[in-house]
Tab-separated table of N, CA, C and O in Angstrom:
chain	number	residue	atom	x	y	z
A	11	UNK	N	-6.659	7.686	10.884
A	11	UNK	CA	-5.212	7.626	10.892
A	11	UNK	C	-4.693	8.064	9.534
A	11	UNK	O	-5.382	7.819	8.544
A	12	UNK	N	-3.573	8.670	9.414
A	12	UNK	CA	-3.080	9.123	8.300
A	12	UNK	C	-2.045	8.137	7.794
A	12	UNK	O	-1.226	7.979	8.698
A	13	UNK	N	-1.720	7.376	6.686
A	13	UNK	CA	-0.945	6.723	5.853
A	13	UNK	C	-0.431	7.406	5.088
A	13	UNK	O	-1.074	8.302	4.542
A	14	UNK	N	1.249	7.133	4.740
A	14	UNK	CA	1.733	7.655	3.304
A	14	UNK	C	1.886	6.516	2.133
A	14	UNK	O	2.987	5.967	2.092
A	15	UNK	N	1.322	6.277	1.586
A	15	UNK	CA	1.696	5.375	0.269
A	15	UNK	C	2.733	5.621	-0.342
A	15	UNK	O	3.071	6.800	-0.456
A	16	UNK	N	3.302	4.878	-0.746
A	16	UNK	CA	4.810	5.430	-1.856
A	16	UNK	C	4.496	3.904	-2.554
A	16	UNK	O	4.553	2.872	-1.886
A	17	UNK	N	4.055	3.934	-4.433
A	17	UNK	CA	3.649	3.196	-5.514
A	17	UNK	C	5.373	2.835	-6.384
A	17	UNK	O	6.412	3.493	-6.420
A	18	UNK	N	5.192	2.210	-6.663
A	18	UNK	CA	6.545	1.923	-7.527
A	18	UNK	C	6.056	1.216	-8.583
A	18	UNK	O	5.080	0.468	-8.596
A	19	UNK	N	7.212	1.661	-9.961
A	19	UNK	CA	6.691	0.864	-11.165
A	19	UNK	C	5.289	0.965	-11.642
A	19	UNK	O	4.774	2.036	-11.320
A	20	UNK	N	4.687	0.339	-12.170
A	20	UNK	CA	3.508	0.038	-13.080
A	20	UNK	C	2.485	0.945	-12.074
A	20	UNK	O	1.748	1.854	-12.456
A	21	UNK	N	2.647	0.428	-10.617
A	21	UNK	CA	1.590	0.353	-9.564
A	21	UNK	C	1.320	2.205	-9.897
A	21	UNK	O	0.150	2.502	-9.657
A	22	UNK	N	2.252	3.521	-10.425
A	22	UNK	CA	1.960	4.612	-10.423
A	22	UNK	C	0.915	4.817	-11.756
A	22	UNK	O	0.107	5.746	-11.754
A	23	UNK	N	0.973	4.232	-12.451
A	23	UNK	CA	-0.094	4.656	-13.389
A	23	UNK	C	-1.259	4.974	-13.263
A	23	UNK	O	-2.179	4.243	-13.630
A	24	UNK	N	-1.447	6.288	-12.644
A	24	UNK	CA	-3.128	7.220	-12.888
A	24	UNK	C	-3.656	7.235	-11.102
A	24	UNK	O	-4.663	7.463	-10.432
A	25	UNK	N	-1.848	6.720	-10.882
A	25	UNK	CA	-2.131	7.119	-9.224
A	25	UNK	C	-1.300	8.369	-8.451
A	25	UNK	O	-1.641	9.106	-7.525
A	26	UNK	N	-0.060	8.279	-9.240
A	26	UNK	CA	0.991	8.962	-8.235
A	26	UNK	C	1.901	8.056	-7.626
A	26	UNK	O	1.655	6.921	-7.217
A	27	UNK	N	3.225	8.818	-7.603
A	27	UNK	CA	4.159	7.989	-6.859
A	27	UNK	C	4.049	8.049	-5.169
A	27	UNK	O	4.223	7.071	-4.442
A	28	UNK	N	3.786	9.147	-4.800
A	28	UNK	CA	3.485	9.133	-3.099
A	28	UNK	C	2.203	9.988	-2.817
A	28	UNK	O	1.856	11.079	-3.270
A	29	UNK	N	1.409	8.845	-1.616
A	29	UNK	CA	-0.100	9.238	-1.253
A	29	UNK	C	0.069	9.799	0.260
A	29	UNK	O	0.927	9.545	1.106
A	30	UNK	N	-1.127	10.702	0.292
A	30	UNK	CA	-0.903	10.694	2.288
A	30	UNK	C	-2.495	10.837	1.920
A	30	UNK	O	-2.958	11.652	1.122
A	31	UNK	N	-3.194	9.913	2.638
A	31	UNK	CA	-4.739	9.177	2.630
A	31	UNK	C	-4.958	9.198	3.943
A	31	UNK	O	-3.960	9.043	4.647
A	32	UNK	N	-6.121	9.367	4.538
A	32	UNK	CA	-6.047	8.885	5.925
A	32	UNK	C	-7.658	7.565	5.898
A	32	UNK	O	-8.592	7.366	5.122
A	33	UNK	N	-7.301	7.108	6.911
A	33	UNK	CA	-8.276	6.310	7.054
A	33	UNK	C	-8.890	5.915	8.261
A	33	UNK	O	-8.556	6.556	9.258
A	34	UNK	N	-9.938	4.755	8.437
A	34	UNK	CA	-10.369	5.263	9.745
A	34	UNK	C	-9.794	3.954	10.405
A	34	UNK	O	-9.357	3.092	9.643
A	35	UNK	N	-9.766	3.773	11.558
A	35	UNK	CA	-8.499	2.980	12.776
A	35	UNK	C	-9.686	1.781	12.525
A	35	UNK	O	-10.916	1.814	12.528
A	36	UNK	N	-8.452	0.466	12.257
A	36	UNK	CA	-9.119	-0.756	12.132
A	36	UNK	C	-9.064	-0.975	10.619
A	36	UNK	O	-9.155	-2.089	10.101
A	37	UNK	N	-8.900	0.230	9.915
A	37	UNK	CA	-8.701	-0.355	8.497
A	37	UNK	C	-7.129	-1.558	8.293
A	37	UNK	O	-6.297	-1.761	9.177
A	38	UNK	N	-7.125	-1.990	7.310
A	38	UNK	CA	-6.454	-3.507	7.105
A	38	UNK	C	-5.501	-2.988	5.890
A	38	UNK	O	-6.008	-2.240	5.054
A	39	UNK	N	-4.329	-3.311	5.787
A	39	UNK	CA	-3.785	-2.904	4.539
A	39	UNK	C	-4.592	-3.567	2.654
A	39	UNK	O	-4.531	-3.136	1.502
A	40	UNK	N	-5.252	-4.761	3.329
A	40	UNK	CA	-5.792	-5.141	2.117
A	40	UNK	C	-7.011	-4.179	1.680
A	40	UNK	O	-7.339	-4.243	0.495
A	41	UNK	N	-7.667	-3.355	2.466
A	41	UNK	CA	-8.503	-2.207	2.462
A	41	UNK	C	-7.824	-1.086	1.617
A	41	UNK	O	-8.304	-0.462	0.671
A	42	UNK	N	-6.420	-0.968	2.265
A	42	UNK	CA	-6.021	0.159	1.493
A	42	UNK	C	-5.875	-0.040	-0.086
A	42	UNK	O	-6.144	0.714	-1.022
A	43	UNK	N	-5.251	-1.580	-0.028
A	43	UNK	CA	-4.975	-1.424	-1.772
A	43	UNK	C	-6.625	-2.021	-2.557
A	43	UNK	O	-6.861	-1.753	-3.735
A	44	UNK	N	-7.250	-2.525	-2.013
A	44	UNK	CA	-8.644	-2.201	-2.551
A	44	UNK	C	-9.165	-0.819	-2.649
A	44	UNK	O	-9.994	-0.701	-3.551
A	45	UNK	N	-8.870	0.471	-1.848
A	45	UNK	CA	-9.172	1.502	-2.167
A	45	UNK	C	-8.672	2.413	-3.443
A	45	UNK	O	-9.243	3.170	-4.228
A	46	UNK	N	-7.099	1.890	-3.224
A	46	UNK	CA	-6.343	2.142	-4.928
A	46	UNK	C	-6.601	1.218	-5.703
A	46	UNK	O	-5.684	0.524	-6.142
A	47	UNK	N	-7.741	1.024	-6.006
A	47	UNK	CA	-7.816	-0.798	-6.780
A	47	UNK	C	-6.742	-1.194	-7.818
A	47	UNK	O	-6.591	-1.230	-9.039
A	48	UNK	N	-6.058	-1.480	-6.637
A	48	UNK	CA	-4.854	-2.337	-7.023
A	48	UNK	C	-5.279	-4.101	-6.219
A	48	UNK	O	-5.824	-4.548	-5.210
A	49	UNK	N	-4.579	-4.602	-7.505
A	49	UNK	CA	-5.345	-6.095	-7.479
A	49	UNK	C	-4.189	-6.671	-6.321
A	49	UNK	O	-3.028	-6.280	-6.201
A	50	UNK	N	-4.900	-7.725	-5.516
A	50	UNK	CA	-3.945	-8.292	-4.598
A	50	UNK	C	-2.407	-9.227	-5.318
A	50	UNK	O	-1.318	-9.598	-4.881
A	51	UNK	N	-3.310	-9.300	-6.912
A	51	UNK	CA	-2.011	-10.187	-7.621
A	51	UNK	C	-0.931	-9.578	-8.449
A	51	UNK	O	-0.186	-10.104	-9.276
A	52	UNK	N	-1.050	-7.942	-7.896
A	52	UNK	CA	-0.388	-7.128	-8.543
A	52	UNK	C	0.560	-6.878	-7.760
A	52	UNK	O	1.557	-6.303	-8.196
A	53	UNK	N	0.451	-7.311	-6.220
A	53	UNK	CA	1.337	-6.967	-5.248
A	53	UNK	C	2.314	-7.836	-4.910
A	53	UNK	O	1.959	-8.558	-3.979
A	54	UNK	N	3.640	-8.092	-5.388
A	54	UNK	CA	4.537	-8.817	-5.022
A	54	UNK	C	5.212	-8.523	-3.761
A	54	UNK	O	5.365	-9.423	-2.936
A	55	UNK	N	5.838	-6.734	-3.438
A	55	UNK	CA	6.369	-6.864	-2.341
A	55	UNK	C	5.693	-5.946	-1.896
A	55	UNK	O	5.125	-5.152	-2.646
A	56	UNK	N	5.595	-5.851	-0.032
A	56	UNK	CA	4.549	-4.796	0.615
A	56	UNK	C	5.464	-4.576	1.896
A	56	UNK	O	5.810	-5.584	2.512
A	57	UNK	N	5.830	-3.471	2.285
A	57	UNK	CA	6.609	-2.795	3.035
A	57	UNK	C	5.855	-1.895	3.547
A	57	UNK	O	5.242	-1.088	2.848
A	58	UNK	N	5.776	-1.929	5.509
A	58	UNK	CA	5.434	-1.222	6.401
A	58	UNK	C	6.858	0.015	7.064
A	58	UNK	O	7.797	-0.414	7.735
A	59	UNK	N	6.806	0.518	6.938
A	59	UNK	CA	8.065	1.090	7.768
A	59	UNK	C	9.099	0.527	7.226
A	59	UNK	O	10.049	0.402	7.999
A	60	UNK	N	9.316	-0.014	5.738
A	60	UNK	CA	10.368	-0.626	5.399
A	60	UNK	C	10.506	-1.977	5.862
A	60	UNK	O	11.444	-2.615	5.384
A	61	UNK	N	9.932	-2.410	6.505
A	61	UNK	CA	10.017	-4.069	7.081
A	61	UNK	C	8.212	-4.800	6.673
A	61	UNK	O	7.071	-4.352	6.782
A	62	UNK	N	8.945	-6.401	6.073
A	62	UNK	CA	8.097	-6.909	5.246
A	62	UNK	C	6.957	-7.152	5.918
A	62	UNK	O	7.297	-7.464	7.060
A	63	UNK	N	5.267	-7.187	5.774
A	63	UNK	CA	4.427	-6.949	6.166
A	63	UNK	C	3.613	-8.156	5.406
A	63	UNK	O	4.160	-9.002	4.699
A	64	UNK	N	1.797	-8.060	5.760
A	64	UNK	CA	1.489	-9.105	5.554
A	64	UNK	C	-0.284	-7.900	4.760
A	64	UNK	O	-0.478	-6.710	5.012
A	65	UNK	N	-1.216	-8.842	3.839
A	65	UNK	CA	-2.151	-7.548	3.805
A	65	UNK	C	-3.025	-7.619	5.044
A	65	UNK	O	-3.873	-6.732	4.955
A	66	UNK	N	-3.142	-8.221	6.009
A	66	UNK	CA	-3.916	-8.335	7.016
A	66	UNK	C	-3.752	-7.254	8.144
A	66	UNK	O	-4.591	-6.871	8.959
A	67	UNK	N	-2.350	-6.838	7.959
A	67	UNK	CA	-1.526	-5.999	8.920
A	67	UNK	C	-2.542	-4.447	8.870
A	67	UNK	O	-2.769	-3.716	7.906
A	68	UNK	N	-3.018	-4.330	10.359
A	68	UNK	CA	-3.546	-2.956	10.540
A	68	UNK	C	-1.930	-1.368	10.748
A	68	UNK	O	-1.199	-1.130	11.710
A	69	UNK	N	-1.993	-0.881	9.744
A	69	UNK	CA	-0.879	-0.100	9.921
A	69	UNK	C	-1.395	1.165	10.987
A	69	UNK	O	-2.575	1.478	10.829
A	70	UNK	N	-0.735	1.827	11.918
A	70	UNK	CA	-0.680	2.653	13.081
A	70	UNK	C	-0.873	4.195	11.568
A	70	UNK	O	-0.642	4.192	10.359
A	71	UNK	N	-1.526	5.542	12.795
A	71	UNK	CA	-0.855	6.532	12.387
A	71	UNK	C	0.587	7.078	12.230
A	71	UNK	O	1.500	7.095	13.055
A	72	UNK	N	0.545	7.528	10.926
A	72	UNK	CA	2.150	7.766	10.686
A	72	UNK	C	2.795	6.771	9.808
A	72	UNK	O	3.820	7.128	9.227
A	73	UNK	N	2.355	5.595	9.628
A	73	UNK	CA	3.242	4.160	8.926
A	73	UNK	C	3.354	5.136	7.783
A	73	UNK	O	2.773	6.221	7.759
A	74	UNK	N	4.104	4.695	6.889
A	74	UNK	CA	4.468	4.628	5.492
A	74	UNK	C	4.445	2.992	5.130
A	74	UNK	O	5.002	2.088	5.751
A	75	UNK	N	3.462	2.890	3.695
A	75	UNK	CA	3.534	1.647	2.990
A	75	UNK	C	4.324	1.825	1.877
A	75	UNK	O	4.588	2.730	1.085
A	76	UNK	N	4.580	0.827	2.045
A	76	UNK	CA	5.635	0.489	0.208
A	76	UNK	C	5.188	-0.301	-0.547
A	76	UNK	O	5.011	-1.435	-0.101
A	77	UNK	N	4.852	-0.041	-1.892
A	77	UNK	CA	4.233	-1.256	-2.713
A	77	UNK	C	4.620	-1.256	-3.716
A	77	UNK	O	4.574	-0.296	-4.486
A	78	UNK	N	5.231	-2.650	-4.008
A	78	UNK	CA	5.951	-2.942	-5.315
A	78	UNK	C	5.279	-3.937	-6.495
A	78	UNK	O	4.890	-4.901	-5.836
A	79	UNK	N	4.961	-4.182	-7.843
A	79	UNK	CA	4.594	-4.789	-8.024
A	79	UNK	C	5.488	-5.684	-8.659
A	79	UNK	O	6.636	-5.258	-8.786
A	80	UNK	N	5.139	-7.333	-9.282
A	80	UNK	CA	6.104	-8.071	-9.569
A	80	UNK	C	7.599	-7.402	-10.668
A	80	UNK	O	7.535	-6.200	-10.928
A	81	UNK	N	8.117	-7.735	-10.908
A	81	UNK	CA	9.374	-7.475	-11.455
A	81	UNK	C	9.583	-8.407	-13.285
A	81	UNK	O	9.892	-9.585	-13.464
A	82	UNK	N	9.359	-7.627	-14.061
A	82	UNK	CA	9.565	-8.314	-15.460
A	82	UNK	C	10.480	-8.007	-15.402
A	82	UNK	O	11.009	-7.407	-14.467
A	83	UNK	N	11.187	-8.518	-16.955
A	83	UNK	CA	12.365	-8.462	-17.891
A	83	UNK	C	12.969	-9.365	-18.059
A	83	UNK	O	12.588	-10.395	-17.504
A	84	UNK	N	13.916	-9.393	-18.712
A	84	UNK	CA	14.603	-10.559	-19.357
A	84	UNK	C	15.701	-10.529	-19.683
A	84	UNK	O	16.216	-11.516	-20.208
């Protein structure tokens, strides 16, 4: 299945802001961000199709993920 990633903030560093990866059916979104080893505690918000998602969630061909990581400043 083919995925588009779209990284925000920190999460682009030495990745890119948008991915198209494919993977094989049955993969898990926590698969995917282990493949960008991106840490699960790096992930504050995670968006399937724009609607909030879980990492367990098997995404379809075609999804777009969104991944945000927490939010500093002051």
């Amino acid at each position: 299945m083919k995925v588009t990633i779209k990284l925000f903030a920190t999460l682009r560093t030495g990745r890119g802001k948008i991915l198209k990866k494919e993977y094989p059916e049955g993969t898990i979104i926590r698969d995917i961000i282990e493949d960008l080893n991106i840490y699960e505690k790096d992930v504050a918000i995670l968006l399937k199709n724009g609607i909030s998602t879980k990492m367990d969630n098997e995404p379809a061909d075609g999804d777009t993920l969104s991944i945000f990581p927490p939010i500093g400043g002051g």
